[in-house]
mmCIF file of C-alpha atoms in Angstrom:
data_model
loop_
_atom_site.group_PDB
_atom_site.id
_atom_site.type_symbol
_atom_site.label_atom_id
_atom_site.label_comp_id
_atom_site.label_asym_id
_atom_site.label_seq_id
_atom_site.Cartn_x
_atom_site.Cartn_y
_atom_site.Cartn_z
ATOM 1 C CA UNK D 1 43.688 -38.026 -49.342
ATOM 2 C CA UNK D 2 43.240 -40.859 -51.871
ATOM 3 C CA UNK D 3 46.421 -42.182 -53.476
ATOM 4 C CA UNK D 4 45.440 -41.264 -57.057
ATOM 5 C CA UNK D 5 44.756 -37.712 -55.961
ATOM 6 C CA UNK D 6 48.074 -37.444 -54.121
ATOM 7 C CA UNK D 7 50.038 -38.767 -57.090
ATOM 8 C CA UNK D 8 48.072 -36.698 -59.592
ATOM 9 C CA UNK D 9 48.534 -33.440 -57.692
ATOM 10 C CA UNK D 10 52.270 -34.059 -57.255
ATOM 11 C CA UNK D 11 52.601 -34.889 -60.967
ATOM 12 C CA UNK D 12 50.739 -31.726 -62.002
ATOM 13 C CA UNK D 13 52.976 -29.578 -59.825
ATOM 14 C CA UNK D 14 56.104 -31.107 -61.373
ATOM 15 C CA UNK D 15 54.660 -30.769 -64.885
ATOM 16 C CA UNK D 16 53.882 -27.100 -64.308
ATOM 17 C CA UNK D 17 57.421 -26.459 -63.139
ATOM 18 C CA UNK D 18 58.842 -28.259 -66.177
ATOM 19 C CA UNK D 19 56.675 -26.436 -68.716
ATOM 20 C CA UNK D 20 56.923 -22.972 -67.210
ATOM 21 C CA UNK D 21 60.349 -23.041 -65.570
ATOM 22 C CA UNK D 22 58.614 -20.766 -63.105
ATOM 23 C CA UNK D 23 60.596 -19.142 -60.325
ATOM 24 C CA UNK D 24 58.442 -18.035 -57.393
ATOM 25 C CA UNK D 25 59.169 -14.882 -55.412
ATOM 26 C CA UNK D 26 57.290 -13.616 -52.352
ATOM 27 C CA UNK D 27 57.641 -9.850 -51.870
ATOM 28 C CA UNK D 28 56.482 -8.506 -48.497
ATOM 29 C CA UNK D 29 54.349 -11.611 -47.948
ATOM 30 C CA UNK D 30 54.806 -15.261 -47.026
ATOM 31 C CA UNK D 31 52.930 -18.491 -47.761
ATOM 32 C CA UNK D 32 50.216 -19.045 -45.176
ATOM 33 C CA UNK D 33 47.211 -21.293 -44.595
ATOM 34 C CA UNK D 34 45.010 -18.320 -43.688
ATOM 35 C CA UNK D 35 42.038 -17.752 -45.972
ATOM 36 C CA UNK D 36 43.044 -15.598 -48.937
ATOM 37 C CA UNK D 37 42.085 -14.463 -52.391
ATOM 38 C CA UNK D 38 45.050 -14.830 -54.752
ATOM 39 C CA UNK D 39 44.466 -12.656 -57.829
ATOM 40 C CA UNK D 40 46.652 -12.511 -60.928
ATOM 41 C CA UNK D 41 46.916 -11.218 -64.472
ATOM 42 C CA UNK D 42 45.691 -13.694 -67.095
ATOM 43 C CA UNK D 43 47.350 -14.541 -70.417
ATOM 44 C CA UNK D 44 47.314 -18.352 -70.741
ATOM 45 C CA UNK D 45 45.324 -21.495 -69.921
ATOM 46 C CA UNK D 46 48.390 -22.562 -67.922
ATOM 47 C CA UNK D 47 48.026 -19.628 -65.494
ATOM 48 C CA UNK D 48 45.821 -21.575 -63.079
ATOM 49 C CA UNK D 49 48.194 -24.530 -62.997
ATOM 50 C CA UNK D 50 51.308 -22.398 -62.552
ATOM 51 C CA UNK D 51 49.908 -20.259 -59.701
ATOM 52 C CA UNK D 52 48.515 -23.326 -57.923
ATOM 53 C CA UNK D 53 51.761 -25.300 -58.284
ATOM 54 C CA UNK D 54 53.823 -22.326 -57.035
ATOM 55 C CA UNK D 55 52.166 -22.570 -53.638
ATOM 56 C CA UNK D 56 53.704 -24.876 -51.019
ATOM 57 C CA UNK D 57 51.856 -28.228 -50.742
ATOM 58 C CA UNK D 58 50.342 -27.366 -47.358
ATOM 59 C CA UNK D 59 48.827 -24.181 -48.836
ATOM 60 C CA UNK D 60 47.966 -25.790 -52.175
ATOM 61 C CA UNK D 61 45.614 -28.337 -50.623
ATOM 62 C CA UNK D 62 43.553 -25.503 -49.103
ATOM 63 C CA UNK D 63 43.492 -23.375 -52.275
ATOM 64 C CA UNK D 64 40.861 -23.762 -55.003
ATOM 65 C CA UNK D 65 41.275 -22.216 -58.442
ATOM 66 C CA UNK D 66 38.244 -20.532 -59.989
ATOM 67 C CA UNK D 67 38.027 -21.603 -63.631
ATOM 68 C CA UNK D 68 35.725 -21.502 -66.640
ATOM 69 C CA UNK D 69 33.392 -24.483 -66.731
ATOM 70 C CA UNK D 70 33.090 -24.502 -70.537
ATOM 71 C CA UNK D 71 36.859 -24.965 -70.929
ATOM 72 C CA UNK D 72 37.646 -27.288 -68.031
ATOM 73 C CA UNK D 73 34.635 -29.523 -68.729
ATOM 74 C CA UNK D 74 35.607 -29.661 -72.404
ATOM 75 C CA UNK D 75 37.314 -33.079 -72.250
ATOM 76 C CA UNK D 76 37.322 -35.968 -69.744
ATOM 77 C CA UNK D 77 40.988 -35.252 -68.922
ATOM 78 C CA UNK D 78 40.375 -31.566 -68.199
ATOM 79 C CA UNK D 79 37.307 -32.457 -66.130
ATOM 80 C CA UNK D 80 39.339 -34.943 -64.075
ATOM 81 C CA UNK D 81 42.137 -32.434 -63.513
ATOM 82 C CA UNK D 82 39.829 -29.578 -62.543
ATOM 83 C CA UNK D 83 37.425 -31.434 -60.276
ATOM 84 C CA UNK D 84 39.504 -34.286 -58.907
ATOM 85 C CA UNK D 85 42.997 -32.800 -58.672
ATOM 86 C CA UNK D 86 42.477 -29.027 -58.481
ATOM 87 C CA UNK D 87 39.190 -29.188 -56.586
ATOM 88 C CA UNK D 88 38.404 -26.157 -58.736
ATOM 89 C CA UNK D 89 35.321 -23.971 -58.510
ATOM 90 C CA UNK D 90 33.960 -24.125 -62.047
ATOM 91 C CA UNK D 91 32.011 -21.084 -63.198
ATOM 92 C CA UNK D 92 29.394 -21.086 -65.943
ATOM 93 C CA UNK D 93 30.118 -17.971 -67.985
ATOM 94 C CA UNK D 94 27.039 -18.446 -70.173
ATOM 95 C CA UNK D 95 24.352 -18.820 -67.501
ATOM 96 C CA UNK D 96 24.761 -16.075 -64.893
ATOM 97 C CA UNK D 97 21.617 -15.550 -62.827
ATOM 98 C CA UNK D 98 20.742 -12.829 -60.340
ATOM 99 C CA UNK D 99 19.610 -15.324 -57.727
ATOM 100 C CA UNK D 100 22.581 -17.624 -58.270
ATOM 101 C CA UNK D 101 25.412 -15.188 -58.824
ATOM 102 C CA UNK D 102 29.078 -16.139 -59.290
ATOM 103 C CA UNK D 103 29.893 -14.223 -56.099
ATOM 104 C CA UNK D 104 27.489 -16.351 -54.074
ATOM 105 C CA UNK D 105 28.875 -19.532 -55.591
ATOM 106 C CA UNK D 106 32.503 -18.637 -54.865
ATOM 107 C CA UNK D 107 31.841 -17.537 -51.295
ATOM 108 C CA UNK D 108 29.743 -20.623 -50.576
ATOM 109 C CA UNK D 109 32.449 -22.904 -51.960
ATOM 110 C CA UNK D 110 35.153 -21.126 -49.965
ATOM 111 C CA UNK D 111 33.269 -21.718 -46.703
ATOM 112 C CA UNK D 112 35.520 -20.652 -43.809
ATOM 113 C CA UNK D 113 38.367 -22.858 -44.974
ATOM 114 C CA UNK D 114 39.511 -22.452 -48.560
ATOM 115 C CA UNK D 115 41.479 -19.781 -50.367
ATOM 116 C CA UNK D 116 40.846 -19.184 -54.059
ATOM 117 C CA UNK D 117 42.781 -18.177 -57.181
ATOM 118 C CA UNK D 118 41.024 -15.746 -59.509
ATOM 119 C CA UNK D 119 41.814 -13.619 -62.570
ATOM 120 C CA UNK D 120 39.934 -10.303 -62.239
ATOM 121 C CA UNK D 121 40.469 -9.257 -65.866
ATOM 122 C CA UNK D 122 37.747 -11.772 -66.715
ATOM 123 C CA UNK D 123 39.533 -13.290 -69.706
ATOM 124 C CA UNK D 124 42.971 -13.903 -71.150
ATOM 125 C CA UNK D 125 44.819 -10.899 -72.555
ATOM 126 C CA UNK D 126 46.922 -11.288 -75.701
ATOM 127 C CA UNK D 127 49.028 -8.148 -75.288
ATOM 128 C CA UNK D 128 51.382 -7.135 -72.545
ATOM 129 C CA UNK D 129 48.945 -4.791 -70.817
ATOM 130 C CA UNK D 130 46.772 -5.669 -67.816
ATOM 131 C CA UNK D 131 43.113 -4.973 -68.554
ATOM 132 C CA UNK D 132 40.736 -3.183 -66.198
ATOM 133 C CA UNK D 133 39.392 -5.469 -63.495
ATOM 134 C CA UNK D 134 35.825 -6.726 -63.446
ATOM 135 C CA UNK D 135 33.781 -5.891 -60.360
ATOM 136 C CA UNK D 136 33.613 -9.394 -58.857
ATOM 137 C CA UNK D 137 36.689 -8.957 -56.664
ATOM 138 C CA UNK D 138 35.179 -5.831 -55.124
ATOM 139 C CA UNK D 139 31.827 -7.448 -54.348
ATOM 140 C CA UNK D 140 33.499 -10.483 -52.801
ATOM 141 C CA UNK D 141 35.450 -8.176 -50.487
ATOM 142 C CA UNK D 142 32.306 -6.228 -49.636
ATOM 143 C CA UNK D 143 30.778 -9.477 -48.432
ATOM 144 C CA UNK D 144 33.961 -10.757 -46.750
ATOM 145 C CA UNK D 145 36.112 -7.684 -45.918
ATOM 146 C CA UNK D 146 38.336 -9.721 -43.606
ATOM 147 C CA UNK D 147 39.711 -11.781 -46.493
ATOM 148 C CA UNK D 148 43.369 -11.138 -47.226
ATOM 149 C CA UNK D 149 44.178 -10.388 -50.855
ATOM 150 C CA UNK D 150 47.489 -11.387 -52.447
ATOM 151 C CA UNK D 151 48.314 -9.832 -55.849
ATOM 152 C CA UNK D 152 50.305 -12.018 -58.251
ATOM 153 C CA UNK D 153 52.161 -11.063 -61.404
ATOM 154 C CA UNK D 154 52.676 -13.808 -63.995
ATOM 155 C CA UNK D 155 55.494 -13.093 -66.418
ATOM 156 C CA UNK D 156 56.016 -14.773 -69.814
ATOM 157 C CA UNK D 157 53.085 -17.200 -69.550
ATOM 158 C CA UNK D 158 51.548 -15.979 -72.813
ATOM 159 C CA UNK D 159 54.659 -17.201 -74.685
ATOM 160 C CA UNK D 160 54.495 -20.696 -73.169
ATOM 161 C CA UNK D 161 50.916 -21.384 -74.259
ATOM 162 C CA UNK D 162 49.693 -18.533 -76.480
ATOM 163 C CA UNK D 163 45.995 -18.117 -77.122
ATOM 164 C CA UNK D 164 44.801 -20.453 -79.873
ATOM 165 C CA UNK D 165 47.581 -23.024 -79.377
ATOM 166 C CA UNK D 166 47.418 -26.433 -77.693
ATOM 167 C CA UNK D 167 51.032 -27.504 -77.195
ATOM 168 C CA UNK D 168 53.062 -25.555 -74.612
ATOM 169 C CA UNK D 169 56.589 -24.391 -75.395
ATOM 170 C CA UNK D 170 58.797 -24.844 -72.295
ATOM 171 C CA UNK D 171 60.599 -21.674 -71.279
ATOM 172 C CA UNK D 172 61.337 -19.610 -68.185
ATOM 173 C CA UNK D 173 58.666 -17.574 -66.411
ATOM 174 C CA UNK D 174 58.107 -15.812 -63.095
ATOM 175 C CA UNK D 175 55.406 -15.913 -60.439
ATOM 176 C CA UNK D 176 55.662 -12.903 -58.126
ATOM 177 C CA UNK D 177 53.491 -12.782 -55.002
ATOM 178 C CA UNK D 178 52.968 -9.308 -53.563
ATOM 179 C CA UNK D 179 52.099 -7.521 -50.355
ATOM 180 C CA UNK D 180 48.741 -8.416 -48.711
ATOM 181 C CA UNK D 181 45.942 -5.898 -49.133
ATOM 182 C CA UNK D 182 42.352 -5.503 -47.985
ATOM 183 C CA UNK D 183 39.288 -3.519 -48.997
ATOM 184 C CA UNK D 184 39.411 -0.303 -46.999
ATOM 185 C CA UNK D 185 36.424 1.070 -45.087
ATOM 186 C CA UNK D 186 34.140 3.092 -47.387
ATOM 187 C CA UNK D 187 36.495 2.562 -50.341
ATOM 188 C CA UNK D 188 34.716 3.113 -53.648
ATOM 189 C CA UNK D 189 34.528 0.292 -56.173
ATOM 190 C CA UNK D 190 36.496 2.098 -58.881
ATOM 191 C CA UNK D 191 39.204 3.139 -56.422
ATOM 192 C CA UNK D 192 39.573 -0.373 -55.041
ATOM 193 C CA UNK D 193 39.715 -2.060 -58.452
ATOM 194 C CA UNK D 194 42.266 0.489 -59.663
ATOM 195 C CA UNK D 195 44.387 -0.072 -56.541
ATOM 196 C CA UNK D 196 44.245 -3.867 -56.925
ATOM 197 C CA UNK D 197 45.211 -3.652 -60.613
ATOM 198 C CA UNK D 198 48.047 -1.253 -59.780
ATOM 199 C CA UNK D 199 49.388 -3.731 -57.209
ATOM 200 C CA UNK D 200 49.998 -6.220 -60.032
ATOM 201 C CA UNK D 201 51.471 -3.549 -62.317
ATOM 202 C CA UNK D 202 53.880 -2.550 -59.537
ATOM 203 C CA UNK D 203 55.048 -6.174 -59.240
ATOM 204 C CA UNK D 204 55.624 -6.244 -62.995
ATOM 205 C CA UNK D 205 57.605 -3.019 -63.056
ATOM 206 C CA UNK D 206 59.925 -3.720 -60.117
#
């Protein structure tokens, strides 16, 4: 790995820890290099950085955040961070095509090597509730049912960088990784999405 990338990734991880004061807890799961989908609730632009930095370095280098292209391409600095340091999969939310779907793009970019970080609510939530999940997580699992899913609950991130603000306010937060789950055989879309959402709610309420 090039030296600027090594230094930049290490700096980002330290910055995330400083800004969020995040403590990481693994409940009924452990860090692993196996191919996974990490999915979390979404309240802040810092969510991607905090989840990514909470992974051990050997897992982090094989994990690609999925992020909004319009935001992360918004400035040269964001573009450098997302493409050079995160190796993020940038999604165009304005130009979704049937023959070039987001699901195809994510699965192609994952190959048989990378894990990803996604936020199934589809957008940041301003309140304390976790919104219903969009269907993308289900369709990814239909295509790749062997993928292990790890639910993540992010606590207090909306107070560090609230929607509409640009300067983070350092304070304590939590990143809670939950028990692995998979799409079950013949499981209906609504049942699966409800179960996945409930897995995050359970982490919040424990």
